[in-house]
């Protein structure tokens, strides 16, 4: 049970202390309450809900109103966890839209919003939001909103040139004012190098064991996802007995550096 609010400064303190932390996606009050009762410090209201909850084949159809609705629900169940809310596809394509939509998510209960991608337009968006008191998390590596550019959900940064671009993007995100960043589907060595090169917390999903935190879609962590299960996923419910025990096991394995193991990394 969390007795005090988790903030972005708390995550920074954990990074400095080399204390690893777990995160999980959440979409409703019932699960967010259960997660917080087990001590889950960070929950992401992700546009992954498009696939996990709405049945779509990608995150593209998710709207800002969808994220706002689910953010309100998650916040009601989890008053003390840090709630990160995704900025969905094309909701931050210009700074005016970014500010308007981020404000909607903050009013819905988010502590921080997350934007995908890199490049000058993303960095400018982060600067504008930060100047207007909106904390922002970056998201680089495999960015699901770009699935149609990649031609599928594919690991990024496998060669030296691609890895260098992602590392540079991480540094630019921090310089622009990002409070944290998600690293998705990149080689473990690159995840380690980025985590050691920036002072803000890194949260990995398929990025190896050296990131400061780990995040899983709740359906993957509980073994209830349908279709193809990603390599980085682990079913913590199998053998745990119940959902509460599975959540505690997930947090414990992250904290002790047991998850992700070699079989979960690229």
Coordinates of C-alpha atoms in Angstrom, one line a residue:
X1 CA 0.0 0.0 0.0
X2 CA 1.3 3.4 -0.9
X3 CA 0.9 5.9 1.9
X4 CA 2.5 8.9 0.2
X5 CA 2.2 10.2 -3.4
X6 CA 4.9 9.1 -5.8
X7 CA 6.2 12.0 -7.9
X8 CA 8.7 12.6 -10.7
X9 CA 11.2 13.7 -8.1
X10 CA 10.8 10.4 -6.2
X11 CA 11.7 8.5 -9.5
X12 CA 14.8 10.7 -9.8
X13 CA 15.8 9.8 -6.3
X14 CA 15.4 6.2 -7.0
X15 CA 17.6 6.5 -10.1
X16 CA 20.3 8.2 -8.0
X17 CA 20.1 5.4 -5.4
X18 CA 20.1 2.8 -8.1
X19 CA 16.8 1.5 -6.8
X20 CA 14.8 -0.2 -9.6
X21 CA 11.0 0.2 -9.8
X22 CA 8.1 -1.4 -11.6
X23 CA 5.4 0.2 -13.6
X24 CA 2.2 -1.3 -15.1
X25 CA -0.6 -0.2 -17.4
X26 CA -4.0 0.4 -15.9
X27 CA -7.3 1.3 -17.5
X28 CA -9.9 1.2 -14.7
X29 CA -10.5 1.9 -11.0
X30 CA -10.8 -1.7 -9.9
X31 CA -7.3 -2.7 -11.2
X32 CA -5.6 0.6 -10.3
X33 CA -6.9 0.2 -6.7
X34 CA -5.6 -3.4 -6.6
X35 CA -2.2 -2.3 -8.0
X36 CA -1.8 0.6 -5.6
X37 CA -2.7 -1.7 -2.7
X38 CA 0.2 -3.9 -3.6
X39 CA 2.5 -0.8 -3.7
X40 CA 2.7 -0.3 -7.5
X41 CA 4.4 3.2 -7.8
X42 CA 3.7 4.1 -11.4
X43 CA 0.8 3.3 -13.7
X44 CA 0.5 4.2 -17.3
X45 CA -2.9 4.9 -18.9
X46 CA -1.5 3.8 -22.2
X47 CA -2.9 4.0 -25.7
X48 CA -2.2 0.2 -25.6
X49 CA -5.8 0.2 -24.4
X50 CA -6.7 0.3 -28.1
X51 CA -5.4 -3.2 -28.5
X52 CA -5.7 -4.6 -24.9
X53 CA -9.2 -3.3 -24.1
X54 CA -10.8 -2.1 -27.4
X55 CA -9.8 -5.0 -29.6
X56 CA -8.0 -3.0 -32.3
X57 CA -4.9 -4.2 -34.1
X58 CA -2.8 -1.1 -33.2
X59 CA -2.9 2.0 -31.0
X60 CA -3.8 4.3 -33.9
X61 CA -7.6 4.5 -33.3
X62 CA -7.3 5.7 -29.6
X63 CA -8.5 9.3 -29.0
X64 CA -7.6 11.9 -26.4
X65 CA -11.1 11.5 -25.0
X66 CA -10.5 7.7 -24.5
X67 CA -7.3 8.4 -22.6
X68 CA -8.9 11.1 -20.5
X69 CA -11.8 8.8 -19.6
X70 CA -9.6 6.0 -18.5
X71 CA -7.2 8.4 -16.7
X72 CA -10.1 9.6 -14.5
X73 CA -11.1 6.0 -13.7
X74 CA -7.5 5.0 -12.8
X75 CA -7.0 8.1 -10.6
X76 CA -10.1 7.3 -8.6
X77 CA -8.7 3.9 -7.7
X78 CA -5.1 5.0 -7.2
X79 CA -4.8 8.4 -5.4
X80 CA -1.0 8.0 -4.6
X81 CA 0.5 6.3 -7.6
X82 CA 2.2 8.4 -10.2
X83 CA -0.2 8.3 -13.2
X84 CA 1.3 8.7 -16.6
X85 CA -1.1 9.3 -19.5
X86 CA -0.3 8.7 -23.1
X87 CA -0.8 11.4 -25.7
X88 CA -2.4 9.3 -28.5
X89 CA -1.8 9.4 -32.3
X90 CA -1.8 12.9 -33.8
X91 CA -2.9 14.5 -30.5
X92 CA 0.4 16.5 -30.3
X93 CA 1.2 17.1 -34.0
X94 CA 1.4 20.8 -33.3
X95 CA 2.1 22.7 -30.0
X96 CA -1.4 24.2 -29.7
X97 CA -3.0 20.8 -29.9
X98 CA -0.4 19.4 -27.6
X99 CA -1.1 22.0 -24.9
X100 CA -4.9 21.7 -25.2
X101 CA -4.8 17.9 -25.1
X102 CA -2.2 17.6 -22.3
X103 CA -4.3 20.0 -20.2
X104 CA -7.2 17.7 -20.6
X105 CA -5.2 14.7 -19.4
X106 CA -3.7 16.7 -16.4
X107 CA -7.2 17.8 -15.4
X108 CA -8.3 14.1 -15.6
X109 CA -5.7 13.2 -13.0
X110 CA -2.5 12.5 -14.8
X111 CA 0.8 13.5 -13.1
X112 CA 2.8 13.4 -16.4
X113 CA 2.0 12.9 -20.1
X114 CA 4.0 10.7 -22.5
X115 CA 4.8 11.5 -26.1
X116 CA 6.4 9.2 -28.7
X117 CA 9.1 9.9 -31.1
X118 CA 12.1 12.1 -31.7
X119 CA 13.1 15.1 -33.9
X120 CA 12.9 18.8 -33.5
X121 CA 9.1 19.0 -33.5
X122 CA 8.9 16.5 -30.6
X123 CA 11.6 18.4 -28.6
X124 CA 9.9 21.7 -29.2
X125 CA 6.6 20.2 -28.0
X126 CA 8.3 19.0 -24.8
X127 CA 9.8 22.4 -24.2
X128 CA 6.4 24.1 -24.7
X129 CA 4.6 21.7 -22.4
X130 CA 7.3 21.9 -19.7
X131 CA 7.2 25.7 -19.8
X132 CA 3.5 25.5 -19.2
X133 CA 3.9 23.3 -16.1
X134 CA 3.1 19.9 -17.8
X135 CA 5.7 17.2 -17.0
X136 CA 6.5 15.0 -20.0
X137 CA 7.9 11.6 -20.5
X138 CA 9.6 10.7 -23.8
X139 CA 9.2 7.4 -25.6
X140 CA 11.8 6.2 -28.1
X141 CA 13.0 3.0 -29.7
X142 CA 10.0 1.1 -31.1
X143 CA 7.2 3.6 -31.0
X144 CA 3.8 1.9 -31.6
X145 CA 2.2 4.9 -33.2
X146 CA 4.7 4.6 -36.0
X147 CA 3.7 1.0 -36.7
X148 CA 2.7 1.8 -40.3
X149 CA 6.1 3.4 -40.9
X150 CA 7.9 0.3 -39.5
X151 CA 5.6 -2.1 -41.3
X152 CA 4.9 -3.9 -38.0
X153 CA 6.1 -3.9 -34.4
X154 CA 9.8 -4.4 -34.9
X155 CA 12.9 -4.1 -32.7
X156 CA 14.8 -0.8 -33.3
X157 CA 18.5 0.1 -32.9
X158 CA 20.0 -3.2 -34.0
X159 CA 22.9 -1.7 -36.0
X160 CA 25.4 0.9 -34.9
X161 CA 23.9 3.8 -37.0
X162 CA 20.4 3.2 -35.7
X163 CA 21.6 2.8 -32.1
X164 CA 23.5 6.1 -32.3
X165 CA 20.4 7.9 -33.5
X166 CA 18.4 6.5 -30.6
X167 CA 21.1 7.4 -28.1
X168 CA 21.3 11.0 -29.4
X169 CA 17.5 11.2 -29.3
X170 CA 17.6 10.2 -25.6
X171 CA 20.0 13.1 -24.9
X172 CA 17.9 15.5 -26.8
X173 CA 14.8 14.5 -24.9
X174 CA 16.5 15.2 -21.6
X175 CA 17.8 18.5 -22.9
X176 CA 14.3 19.5 -24.0
X177 CA 13.0 19.0 -20.5
X178 CA 11.6 15.5 -20.4
X179 CA 11.2 14.1 -16.8
X180 CA 11.6 10.5 -17.8
X181 CA 11.6 8.3 -20.9
X182 CA 10.3 5.0 -22.0
X183 CA 12.7 2.8 -24.0
X184 CA 10.9 0.1 -26.1
X185 CA 12.1 -2.9 -28.0
X186 CA 15.8 -2.1 -28.3
X187 CA 18.9 -4.2 -27.6
X188 CA 19.8 -4.6 -23.9
X189 CA 23.3 -3.0 -24.5
X190 CA 21.7 0.1 -26.0
X191 CA 19.2 0.3 -23.1
X192 CA 22.1 0.2 -20.7
X193 CA 24.1 2.9 -22.5
X194 CA 21.1 5.3 -22.7
X195 CA 20.3 4.7 -19.0
X196 CA 23.9 5.6 -18.1
X197 CA 24.0 8.6 -20.4
X198 CA 21.0 10.5 -19.1
X199 CA 20.2 11.8 -15.6
X200 CA 16.4 11.2 -15.9
X201 CA 14.8 7.8 -15.2
X202 CA 14.5 5.3 -18.0
X203 CA 11.7 2.9 -18.1
X204 CA 12.2 -0.2 -20.2
X205 CA 9.8 -2.5 -22.1
X206 CA 11.9 -4.9 -24.0
X207 CA 15.0 -2.8 -23.4
X208 CA 16.9 -5.1 -21.0
X209 CA 17.5 -5.2 -17.3
X210 CA 19.7 -2.1 -17.0
X211 CA 17.0 0.5 -17.3
X212 CA 15.9 2.3 -14.1
X213 CA 12.4 0.9 -14.2
X214 CA 10.4 -1.7 -16.1
X215 CA 6.9 -1.5 -17.5
X216 CA 4.5 -4.2 -18.7
X217 CA 1.0 -4.1 -20.2
X218 CA -1.1 -5.5 -17.4
X219 CA -2.6 -8.2 -19.7
X220 CA 1.0 -9.4 -20.5
X221 CA 2.0 -9.5 -16.9
X222 CA -1.1 -11.5 -16.0
X223 CA -0.9 -13.9 -18.9
X224 CA -4.3 -12.9 -20.3
X225 CA -3.2 -11.3 -23.6
X226 CA -4.7 -12.8 -26.8
X227 CA -2.7 -13.4 -30.0
X228 CA 1.1 -13.1 -30.2
X229 CA 2.8 -12.4 -26.9
X230 CA 6.0 -10.3 -27.2
X231 CA 9.3 -11.7 -26.2
X232 CA 9.7 -9.3 -23.3
X233 CA 6.5 -10.4 -21.6
X234 CA 6.3 -12.7 -18.6
X235 CA 3.2 -14.3 -17.1
X236 CA 3.6 -13.5 -13.4
X237 CA 0.2 -15.0 -12.6
X238 CA 1.2 -18.5 -13.6
X239 CA 2.2 -20.2 -10.3
X240 CA 1.6 -17.0 -8.2
X241 CA -1.8 -18.1 -7.0
X242 CA -3.8 -14.9 -7.5
X243 CA -3.5 -11.5 -9.1
X244 CA -2.3 -9.7 -6.0
X245 CA 0.5 -12.1 -5.5
X246 CA 1.4 -11.9 -9.2
X247 CA 1.7 -8.1 -9.0
X248 CA 3.9 -8.3 -5.9
X249 CA 6.1 -10.9 -7.6
X250 CA 6.5 -8.7 -10.6
X251 CA 7.6 -5.7 -8.4
X252 CA 10.0 -7.9 -6.4
X253 CA 11.7 -9.4 -9.5
X254 CA 12.2 -5.9 -11.0
X255 CA 13.5 -4.6 -7.7
X256 CA 16.0 -7.5 -7.4
X257 CA 17.0 -7.4 -11.0
X258 CA 15.6 -10.8 -11.8
X259 CA 13.2 -9.5 -14.5
X260 CA 13.8 -9.1 -17.3
X261 CA 15.9 -12.2 -17.7
X262 CA 18.0 -13.1 -20.7
X263 CA 15.1 -14.7 -22.5
X264 CA 13.1 -11.5 -22.3
X265 CA 15.8 -9.3 -24.0
X266 CA 17.0 -8.5 -27.5

